[in-house]
Coordinates of N, CA and C in Angstrom, one line a residue:
Chain V
K1 N 0.8 -1.1 -0.1 CA 0.1 -0.1 0.0 C 0.8 1.2 0.1
N2 N 0.6 2.1 -0.9 CA 1.4 3.4 -1.0 C 1.0 4.2 0.2
Q3 N 2.0 4.7 1.1 CA 1.8 5.5 2.3 C 2.9 6.4 2.4
V4 N 2.6 7.5 3.0 CA 3.6 8.6 3.3 C 3.4 8.9 4.9
E5 N 4.5 8.8 5.6 CA 4.4 9.1 7.1 C 5.3 10.1 7.4
Q6 N 4.9 11.1 8.3 CA 5.7 12.2 8.7 C 5.8 12.2 10.1
S7 N 7.0 12.7 10.6 CA 7.3 12.9 12.1 C 8.4 14.0 12.3
P8 N 8.1 14.8 13.5 CA 7.2 14.6 14.3 C 5.9 15.2 13.7
Q9 N 4.9 14.9 14.5 CA 3.5 15.5 14.1 C 3.5 17.0 14.4
S10 N 4.1 17.4 15.5 CA 4.3 18.8 15.7 C 5.7 19.1 16.5
L11 N 6.2 20.2 16.4 CA 7.4 20.7 16.8 C 7.5 22.1 17.2
I12 N 8.0 22.3 18.4 CA 8.3 23.9 18.9 C 9.6 24.1 19.0
I13 N 10.1 25.0 18.4 CA 11.6 25.3 18.5 C 11.8 26.9 18.8
L14 N 12.9 27.2 19.5 CA 13.3 28.5 19.6 C 13.9 29.2 18.4
E15 N 13.4 30.5 18.2 CA 14.0 31.2 17.1 C 15.6 31.1 16.9
G16 N 16.1 30.8 15.8 CA 17.6 30.7 15.4 C 18.0 29.3 15.5
K17 N 17.3 28.4 16.1 CA 17.7 27.1 16.3 C 17.4 26.2 15.0
N18 N 17.9 25.3 14.7 CA 17.8 24.2 13.6 C 16.8 23.1 14.0
C19 N 16.2 22.6 12.8 CA 15.2 21.5 13.2 C 15.4 20.6 11.9
T20 N 14.9 19.4 12.1 CA 14.9 18.4 11.0 C 13.6 17.6 11.0
L21 N 12.8 17.6 10.0 CA 11.6 17.0 9.9 C 11.9 15.7 8.9
Q22 N 11.0 14.7 9.3 CA 11.2 13.4 8.6 C 10.0 12.9 7.8
C23 N 10.3 12.2 6.7 CA 9.2 11.7 5.9 C 9.7 10.3 5.5
N24 N 9.0 9.2 5.6 CA 9.1 7.9 5.3 C 7.9 7.6 4.4
Y25 N 8.4 6.8 3.3 CA 7.3 6.5 2.3 C 7.5 5.2 1.8
T26 N 6.3 4.5 1.2 CA 6.5 3.2 0.7 C 5.8 3.2 -0.6
V27 N 5.7 4.3 -1.3 CA 5.4 4.7 -2.6 C 6.2 3.9 -3.7
S28 N 5.5 3.2 -4.3 CA 6.2 2.5 -5.6 C 5.5 2.3 -6.9
P29 N 6.0 2.5 -7.9 CA 7.4 2.8 -8.3 C 7.5 4.4 -8.0
F30 N 8.6 4.7 -7.5 CA 8.9 6.0 -7.0 C 9.1 6.9 -8.2
S31 N 8.6 8.1 -8.1 CA 8.9 9.2 -9.1 C 9.8 10.4 -8.6
N32 N 9.1 11.0 -7.6 CA 9.7 12.2 -6.9 C 9.1 12.5 -5.7
L33 N 9.7 13.2 -4.8 CA 9.3 13.6 -3.5 C 9.5 15.1 -3.4
R34 N 8.4 15.8 -3.0 CA 8.3 17.2 -2.8 C 7.9 17.5 -1.3
W35 N 8.7 18.6 -0.8 CA 8.3 19.2 0.4 C 7.5 20.6 0.2
Y36 N 6.5 20.6 0.8 CA 5.7 21.8 0.7 C 5.5 22.6 2.1
K37 N 5.4 23.8 1.9 CA 5.2 24.7 3.3 C 3.9 25.2 3.1
Q38 N 3.0 24.9 4.1 CA 1.6 25.5 4.3 C 1.5 26.4 5.5
D39 N 1.5 27.8 5.2 CA 1.1 28.6 6.2 C -0.5 28.5 6.6
T40 N -0.7 29.0 7.8 CA -1.9 28.8 8.2 C -3.1 29.4 7.4
G41 N -4.0 28.9 7.1 CA -5.1 29.5 6.2 C -4.8 29.8 4.9
R42 N -3.6 29.1 4.2 CA -3.2 29.4 2.8 C -3.0 28.1 2.3
G43 N -2.7 28.1 0.8 CA -2.5 26.8 0.2 C -1.0 26.6 0.3
P44 N -0.6 25.2 0.2 CA 0.7 24.9 0.3 C 1.7 25.5 -0.9
V45 N 2.8 25.8 -0.6 CA 3.7 26.0 -1.6 C 5.0 25.2 -1.7
S46 N 5.3 24.8 -2.8 CA 6.5 23.8 -3.0 C 7.9 24.5 -2.5
L47 N 8.6 23.6 -1.8 CA 10.0 24.1 -1.4 C 11.0 23.5 -2.2
T48 N 11.0 22.1 -2.2 CA 12.1 21.5 -3.1 C 11.4 20.2 -3.8
I49 N 12.1 19.8 -4.6 CA 11.8 18.5 -5.3 C 12.9 17.6 -5.3
M50 N 12.7 16.2 -4.9 CA 13.9 15.4 -5.0 C 13.4 14.2 -5.9
T51 N 14.4 13.9 -6.8 CA 14.2 12.9 -7.8 C 15.0 11.6 -7.3
F52 N 14.8 10.5 -8.0 CA 15.6 9.2 -7.5 C 17.0 9.2 -7.2
S53 N 17.5 10.2 -8.2 CA 19.1 10.2 -8.2 C 19.7 11.4 -7.4
E54 N 18.7 12.1 -6.8 CA 19.3 13.2 -5.9 C 19.3 13.0 -4.5
N55 N 20.4 13.2 -3.7 CA 20.5 12.9 -2.3 C 20.3 14.2 -1.4
T56 N 20.5 15.3 -2.0 CA 20.4 16.4 -1.2 C 20.2 17.6 -2.2
K57 N 19.4 18.7 -1.7 CA 19.0 19.8 -2.4 C 18.7 20.9 -1.4
S58 N 19.2 22.1 -1.7 CA 19.0 23.3 -0.8 C 18.1 24.4 -1.5
N59 N 17.4 25.0 -0.7 CA 16.6 26.1 -1.1 C 16.6 27.3 0.1
G60 N 17.8 28.0 0.0 CA 17.9 28.9 1.0 C 18.3 28.2 2.4
R61 N 17.4 28.4 3.4 CA 17.8 27.7 4.7 C 17.1 26.4 4.8
Y62 N 16.4 26.0 3.8 CA 15.8 24.6 3.7 C 16.7 23.7 2.9
T63 N 17.1 22.6 3.5 CA 17.8 21.6 2.9 C 17.1 20.3 3.0
A64 N 16.8 19.6 1.9 CA 16.1 18.4 1.7 C 17.1 17.2 1.4
T65 N 16.8 16.1 2.0 CA 17.8 14.9 1.7 C 16.9 13.6 1.3
L66 N 17.4 12.9 0.6 CA 16.6 11.6 0.0 C 17.4 10.4 0.2
D67 N 16.9 9.5 0.7 CA 17.6 8.1 0.8 C 16.6 7.1 -0.1
A68 N 16.8 7.0 -1.3 CA 15.9 6.1 -2.1 C 16.0 4.7 -1.6
D69 N 17.1 4.2 -1.1 CA 17.1 2.8 -0.6 C 16.3 2.5 0.6
T70 N 16.3 3.4 1.5 CA 15.5 3.3 2.8 C 14.2 4.1 2.5
K71 N 14.0 4.7 1.5 CA 12.6 5.5 1.3 C 12.4 6.4 2.3
Q72 N 13.5 7.2 2.7 CA 13.4 8.3 3.8 C 13.7 9.6 3.0
S73 N 13.2 10.7 3.6 CA 13.6 12.0 3.3 C 13.5 12.9 4.5
S74 N 14.4 13.8 4.5 CA 14.3 14.8 5.7 C 14.4 16.2 5.0
L75 N 13.9 17.1 5.9 CA 13.8 18.5 5.5 C 14.4 19.2 6.7
H76 N 15.6 19.9 6.6 CA 16.4 20.4 7.6 C 16.3 22.0 7.4
I77 N 15.9 22.5 8.5 CA 15.7 24.1 8.5 C 16.9 24.7 9.3
T78 N 17.5 25.5 8.7 CA 18.7 26.2 9.5 C 18.2 27.6 10.0
A79 N 18.8 27.9 11.2 CA 18.6 29.1 11.6 C 17.0 29.6 11.6
S80 N 16.3 28.9 12.2 CA 14.8 29.2 12.2 C 14.3 30.6 12.4
Q81 N 13.4 30.8 11.7 CA 12.8 32.4 12.0 C 11.3 32.1 12.2
L82 N 10.7 33.2 12.9 CA 9.3 33.2 13.2 C 8.5 32.8 12.2
S83 N 8.8 33.3 10.8 CA 8.1 33.1 9.8 C 8.1 31.6 9.2
D84 N 9.0 30.8 9.7 CA 9.1 29.4 9.4 C 7.9 28.5 10.0
S85 N 7.2 29.3 10.9 CA 5.9 28.5 11.7 C 4.9 28.2 10.5
A86 N 4.7 26.8 10.4 CA 4.0 26.5 9.5 C 3.9 24.9 9.4
S87 N 2.8 24.3 8.6 CA 2.9 23.0 8.4 C 3.8 22.6 7.1
Y88 N 4.4 21.5 7.4 CA 5.3 21.0 6.2 C 4.7 19.7 5.9
I89 N 4.6 19.6 4.6 CA 3.9 18.5 4.0 C 4.8 17.7 2.9
C90 N 4.9 16.5 3.2 CA 5.7 15.6 2.2 C 4.7 15.0 1.3
V91 N 5.0 15.2 0.1 CA 4.2 14.7 -1.2 C 5.1 13.7 -2.1
V92 N 4.7 12.5 -2.1 CA 5.4 11.6 -3.1 C 4.8 11.2 -4.2
S93 N 5.3 11.3 -5.5 CA 4.7 10.9 -6.6 C 5.2 9.5 -7.0
A94 N 4.1 8.7 -7.6 CA 4.6 7.5 -8.1 C 4.5 7.6 -9.7
Q95 N 5.3 6.8 -10.3 CA 5.5 6.8 -11.7 C 4.1 6.5 -12.5
T96 N 3.3 5.8 -11.9 CA 2.1 5.2 -12.6 C 0.9 5.5 -11.8
G97 N -0.2 5.3 -12.4 CA -1.5 5.5 -11.7 C -2.2 6.8 -12.0
A98 N -3.5 6.6 -12.1 CA -4.3 7.9 -12.4 C -4.1 8.9 -11.2
N99 N -4.2 8.5 -10.2 CA -3.8 9.4 -8.9 C -2.5 8.9 -8.4
N100 N -1.6 9.7 -8.8 CA -0.1 9.3 -8.4 C 0.4 10.0 -7.4
L101 N -0.2 10.9 -6.5 CA 0.4 11.7 -5.5 C -0.2 11.1 -4.1
F102 N 0.8 11.1 -3.3 CA 0.5 10.6 -1.9 C 1.0 11.6 -1.0
F103 N 0.0 12.0 0.0 CA 0.4 13.1 0.8 C 0.7 12.7 2.3
G104 N 1.7 13.1 2.8 CA 1.9 12.8 4.3 C 1.0 13.8 5.1
T105 N 0.9 13.4 6.3 CA -0.1 14.2 7.3 C 0.5 15.5 7.7
G106 N 1.7 15.7 7.5 CA 2.4 16.9 7.8 C 3.0 17.0 9.2
T107 N 4.0 18.0 9.3 CA 4.6 18.2 10.7 C 4.2 19.8 10.9
R108 N 3.4 20.0 12.0 CA 3.3 21.5 12.4 C 4.5 22.0 13.1
L109 N 5.3 23.0 12.5 CA 6.3 23.6 13.2 C 5.9 25.1 13.8
T110 N 6.2 25.1 15.1 CA 6.1 26.4 15.7 C 7.4 27.0 16.1
V111 N 7.9 28.2 15.7 CA 9.1 28.8 16.0 C 8.6 29.9 17.0
I112 N 9.3 29.9 18.3 CA 9.0 30.8 19.2 C 10.2 31.8 19.5
P113 N 9.9 33.0 19.8 CA 10.9 33.9 20.1 C 11.8 33.5 21.4
Chain R
G1 N 5.5 33.1 -11.9 CA 5.4 31.8 -11.8 C 3.9 31.5 -11.9
A2 N 3.6 30.0 -11.9 CA 2.2 29.7 -12.1 C 1.3 30.1 -10.8
V3 N 0.1 30.6 -11.2 CA -0.7 31.1 -10.0 C -2.1 30.5 -10.2
V4 N -2.5 29.9 -9.2 CA -3.9 29.4 -8.9 C -4.8 30.3 -8.0
S5 N -5.9 30.7 -8.6 CA -6.7 31.8 -7.8 C -8.0 31.0 -7.4
Q6 N -8.3 31.0 -6.2 CA -9.4 30.3 -5.7 C -10.4 31.4 -5.1
H7 N -11.6 31.2 -5.3 CA -12.7 32.1 -4.8 C -13.9 31.6 -4.5
P8 N -14.6 31.9 -3.5 CA -14.2 32.9 -2.6 C -13.0 32.5 -1.6
S9 N -12.6 33.3 -0.7 CA -11.6 32.8 0.2 C -12.4 32.4 1.5
W10 N -13.6 32.9 1.7 CA -14.3 32.4 2.7 C -15.7 32.5 2.5
V11 N -16.5 31.7 2.9 CA -18.0 31.9 2.9 C -18.7 31.3 4.0
I12 N -19.9 31.8 4.3 CA -20.8 31.4 5.5 C -22.0 31.2 4.6
C13 N -22.6 30.1 4.9 CA -23.9 29.9 4.4 C -24.8 28.9 5.4
K14 N -26.0 29.0 5.1 CA -27.0 28.4 6.0 C -27.2 26.9 5.6
S15 N -27.5 26.1 6.5 CA -27.6 24.7 6.3 C -28.8 24.6 5.2
G16 N -28.5 23.6 4.2 CA -29.4 23.3 3.2 C -29.1 24.2 1.8
T17 N -28.4 25.1 1.9 CA -28.1 25.8 0.7 C -26.9 25.2 0.0
S18 N -26.6 25.8 -1.2 CA -25.4 25.3 -2.0 C -24.5 26.4 -2.1
V19 N -23.2 25.9 -2.3 CA -22.0 26.9 -2.3 C -21.2 26.4 -3.5
K20 N -20.7 27.4 -4.2 CA -19.8 27.1 -5.4 C -18.5 27.8 -5.1
I21 N -17.4 27.0 -5.3 CA -16.0 27.5 -5.2 C -15.4 27.3 -6.5
E22 N -14.7 28.4 -6.9 CA -14.1 28.5 -8.1 C -12.6 28.3 -8.0
C23 N -11.9 27.6 -8.9 CA -10.5 27.4 -8.9 C -10.1 27.8 -10.4
R24 N -9.2 28.8 -10.5 CA -8.7 29.2 -11.9 C -7.2 29.2 -11.9
S25 N -6.6 28.6 -13.0 CA -5.2 28.8 -13.4 C -5.0 30.2 -14.0
L26 N -4.4 31.0 -13.5 CA -4.2 32.4 -14.1 C -3.4 32.5 -15.4
D27 N -2.3 31.8 -15.3 CA -1.3 31.9 -16.4 C -0.8 30.7 -17.0
F28 N -1.5 29.7 -16.7 CA -1.3 28.5 -17.3 C -2.5 27.5 -17.6
Q29 N -2.4 26.6 -18.5 CA -3.6 25.8 -18.7 C -3.4 24.4 -17.9
A30 N -4.4 23.9 -17.4 CA -4.4 22.7 -16.7 C -5.5 21.7 -16.9
T31 N -5.2 20.5 -17.6 CA -6.3 19.6 -17.9 C -6.9 18.9 -16.6
T32 N -5.9 19.0 -15.7 CA -6.4 18.2 -14.3 C -6.1 19.2 -13.1
M33 N -7.1 19.3 -12.5 CA -7.2 20.1 -11.2 C -7.6 19.1 -10.0
F34 N -7.2 19.4 -8.8 CA -7.5 18.5 -7.7 C -8.0 19.3 -6.7
W35 N -8.9 18.7 -6.0 CA -9.8 19.4 -4.9 C -9.6 18.5 -3.6
Y36 N -9.2 19.3 -2.6 CA -8.9 18.7 -1.3 C -9.7 19.4 -0.2
R37 N -9.8 18.6 0.9 CA -10.5 19.1 2.0 C -9.4 18.9 3.3
Q38 N -9.5 20.0 4.2 CA -8.5 20.0 5.2 C -9.3 20.4 6.5
F39 N -9.3 19.5 7.5 CA -9.8 19.9 8.7 C -8.5 20.5 9.6
P40 N -9.0 21.1 10.8 CA -8.0 21.8 11.5 C -6.9 20.8 12.0
K41 N -5.7 21.4 11.8 CA -4.5 20.6 12.3 C -4.3 19.3 11.7
Q42 N -5.0 19.1 10.4 CA -4.9 17.9 9.6 C -4.3 18.1 8.4
S43 N -3.8 17.0 7.8 CA -3.2 17.4 6.4 C -4.4 17.4 5.2
L44 N -4.0 17.7 4.2 CA -4.9 17.7 3.0 C -5.4 16.2 2.7
M45 N -6.7 16.2 2.2 CA -7.4 15.0 2.0 C -7.9 15.3 0.5
L46 N -7.4 14.3 -0.3 CA -7.8 14.5 -1.8 C -9.3 14.0 -1.8
M47 N -10.2 14.9 -2.3 CA -11.6 14.6 -2.6 C -11.9 14.0 -4.0
A48 N -11.3 14.8 -4.9 CA -11.6 14.3 -6.4 C -10.6 14.9 -7.1
T49 N -10.5 14.3 -8.4 CA -9.7 14.9 -9.5 C -10.5 15.4 -10.7
S50 N -10.3 16.5 -10.9 CA -11.2 17.2 -12.0 C -10.5 17.2 -13.4
N51 N -11.3 16.6 -14.3 CA -10.5 16.5 -15.6 C -11.4 17.3 -16.6
E52 N -10.7 18.2 -17.5 CA -11.4 19.1 -18.4 C -11.9 18.2 -19.2
G53 N -13.3 18.5 -19.6 CA -14.1 17.8 -20.6 C -14.6 16.6 -20.2
S54 N -14.4 16.0 -19.1 CA -14.8 14.8 -18.6 C -15.3 14.7 -17.2
K55 N -15.8 13.6 -16.8 CA -16.3 13.6 -15.4 C -15.2 13.6 -14.4
A56 N -15.4 14.0 -13.4 CA -14.4 14.0 -12.2 C -14.3 12.6 -11.6
T57 N -13.1 12.4 -11.2 CA -12.8 11.1 -10.4 C -12.8 11.2 -8.9
Y58 N -13.8 10.6 -8.2 CA -13.9 10.9 -6.8 C -13.2 9.8 -5.9
E59 N -12.7 10.3 -4.9 CA -12.0 9.4 -4.0 C -12.9 8.6 -3.0
Q60 N -12.7 7.4 -2.6 CA -13.6 6.6 -1.8 C -14.1 7.3 -0.8
G61 N -15.4 7.3 -0.4 CA -16.1 7.9 0.6 C -16.5 9.3 0.3
V62 N -16.2 9.9 -0.8 CA -16.7 11.2 -1.2 C -17.9 11.1 -2.2
E63 N -19.0 11.9 -1.7 CA -20.2 11.8 -2.4 C -20.2 12.6 -3.7
K64 N -20.3 11.9 -4.8 CA -20.2 12.7 -6.0 C -21.5 13.7 -6.2
D65 N -22.5 13.3 -5.6 CA -23.8 14.1 -5.7 C -23.9 15.2 -4.8
K66 N -23.0 15.1 -3.8 CA -22.9 16.2 -2.8 C -21.8 17.3 -3.2
F67 N -20.9 16.7 -3.9 CA -19.7 17.5 -4.1 C -19.6 17.6 -5.7
L68 N -20.2 18.5 -6.4 CA -20.3 18.5 -7.8 C -19.1 19.3 -8.4
I69 N -18.6 18.6 -9.3 CA -17.3 19.3 -9.7 C -17.5 19.4 -11.4
N70 N -17.1 20.7 -11.8 CA -17.3 20.9 -13.2 C -15.9 21.5 -13.7
H71 N -15.3 21.0 -14.7 CA -14.0 21.5 -15.2 C -14.5 21.9 -16.6
A72 N -15.0 23.1 -16.9 CA -15.4 23.5 -18.3 C -14.4 23.9 -19.2
S73 N -13.3 24.2 -18.6 CA -12.2 24.8 -19.6 C -10.8 24.5 -18.9
L74 N -9.9 24.8 -19.7 CA -8.5 24.4 -19.2 C -8.0 25.4 -18.1
T75 N -8.8 26.4 -17.7 CA -8.3 27.2 -16.7 C -9.3 27.3 -15.4
L76 N -10.3 26.6 -15.6 CA -11.4 26.8 -14.6 C -12.2 25.4 -14.1
S77 N -12.1 25.2 -12.9 CA -12.9 24.0 -12.4 C -13.5 24.7 -11.1
T78 N -14.8 24.1 -11.0 CA -15.7 24.7 -9.8 C -16.1 23.4 -9.1
L79 N -16.3 23.6 -7.6 CA -16.7 22.7 -6.8 C -18.0 23.2 -6.1
T80 N -19.1 22.4 -6.2 CA -20.2 22.9 -5.5 C -20.7 22.1 -4.5
V81 N -20.7 22.6 -3.3 CA -21.1 21.8 -2.1 C -22.7 22.0 -2.1
T82 N -23.4 20.9 -2.3 CA -24.8 21.1 -2.5 C -25.5 20.7 -1.0
S83 N -26.6 21.3 -0.7 CA -27.4 21.1 0.5 C -26.3 21.0 1.6
A84 N -25.7 22.0 1.9 CA -24.5 22.1 3.0 C -25.1 21.9 4.3
H85 N -24.3 21.1 5.0 CA -24.6 20.8 6.5 C -23.5 21.3 7.2
P86 N -23.7 21.6 8.6 CA -22.5 21.9 9.4 C -21.3 21.1 9.3
E87 N -21.6 19.8 9.1 CA -20.3 19.0 9.1 C -19.5 19.2 7.8
D88 N -20.0 19.8 6.8 CA -19.3 20.2 5.6 C -18.4 21.3 5.9
S89 N -18.4 21.9 7.0 CA -17.5 23.1 7.4 C -16.1 22.6 7.4
S90 N -15.4 23.2 6.4 CA -14.0 22.9 6.4 C -13.2 23.8 5.4
F91 N -12.0 23.5 5.3 CA -11.2 24.4 4.3 C -11.0 23.6 3.0
Y92 N -11.4 24.1 2.1 CA -11.2 23.5 0.7 C -10.2 24.1 -0.1
I93 N -9.4 23.2 -0.6 CA -8.3 23.9 -1.5 C -8.2 23.1 -2.8
C94 N -7.8 23.9 -3.7 CA -7.6 23.3 -5.1 C -6.1 23.4 -5.5
S95 N -5.8 22.6 -6.4 CA -4.5 22.6 -7.1 C -4.6 22.3 -8.5
A96 N -3.6 22.6 -9.2 CA -3.5 22.4 -10.7 C -2.0 22.2 -11.2
R97 N -1.8 21.4 -12.2 CA -0.5 21.2 -12.8 C -0.4 21.9 -14.1
V98 N 0.6 22.3 -14.4 CA 0.9 22.8 -15.8 C 0.6 21.8 -16.8
L99 N -0.2 22.0 -17.8 CA -0.6 21.2 -18.9 C 0.5 20.4 -19.5
G100 N 0.4 19.0 -19.6 CA 1.5 18.3 -20.3 C 2.6 17.9 -19.4
S101 N 2.6 18.3 -18.0 CA 3.8 18.1 -17.2 C 3.4 17.4 -15.9
R102 N 3.4 16.1 -16.0 CA 2.6 15.3 -15.1 C 3.5 15.3 -13.6
N103 N 4.9 15.5 -13.7 CA 5.5 15.5 -12.4 C 5.9 17.0 -12.2
S104 N 5.4 17.9 -12.7 CA 5.7 19.4 -12.2 C 4.9 19.5 -10.9
P105 N 5.5 20.7 -10.2 CA 4.8 20.8 -8.8 C 3.2 21.2 -9.1
L106 N 2.6 20.8 -7.9 CA 1.2 21.4 -7.9 C 1.3 22.8 -7.4
H107 N 0.5 23.5 -8.1 CA 0.2 24.9 -7.7 C -1.1 25.0 -7.0
F108 N -1.1 25.5 -5.7 CA -2.3 25.4 -4.8 C -2.9 26.8 -4.8
G109 N -4.3 26.7 -4.8 CA -5.0 28.0 -4.4 C -4.8 28.3 -2.9
N110 N -5.3 29.3 -2.6 CA -5.1 29.7 -1.2 C -6.2 29.2 -0.2
G111 N -7.2 28.5 -0.9 CA -8.2 27.8 0.0 C -9.5 28.7 0.2
T112 N -10.5 27.9 0.4 CA -11.9 28.5 0.7 C -12.3 28.0 2.2
R113 N -12.4 28.9 3.1 CA -13.0 28.4 4.3 C -14.6 28.4 4.3
L114 N -15.2 27.4 4.4 CA -16.6 27.1 4.2 C -17.1 26.9 5.8
T115 N -18.0 27.8 6.1 CA -18.7 27.6 7.5 C -20.2 27.6 7.2
V116 N -20.8 26.4 7.6 CA -22.2 26.2 7.4 C -22.9 26.3 8.8
T117 N -23.8 27.3 8.7 CA -24.4 27.4 10.1 C -25.8 26.8 10.3

């Protein structure tokens, strides 16, 4: 069964600190994995995309990693800011299927001053 | 960049009435749009896939007669919540992909918060 699991479910960190969010998946055949940021009351926005051959990719203070063998991805946020407070959703695409997108339940990050 | 506009951003309606939500791709064409529902502190739940010129594909457990989807053009899909009840109160979000690019990112609207009184 194609599934995407994220951990932790929620996280509270101090401003300026780093944090890492996890995404494990069982989607097959794998196509790509995206991390989205969703601010409260808004639609998600894409942060990064990881394909099978990519191990790490950065977008500013966001760095995503992918281990296709263990089917795990992480999103590392460096020097967190208050504006990083949001839900982070991992979405995995399968190569086949009419509906080929599988959503994680998200990690709710709160950055406090 | 690609922009998806969703309207209205919020709506309050009385129980038993119908509400229509629009999803437009402003600067690109999309043969496929997706409709999601999101409850507080939960992730997105796919409700249906809207296909231009054909019937929508609904996820298991989603009533097609209650949530009517029309994808009349390559830039517009609508979701109508018919005979709304308080339990239909939720955050509804649409997304779209650029035409012909199956693995391009989803572009999301900013959602519609529906409150049924």
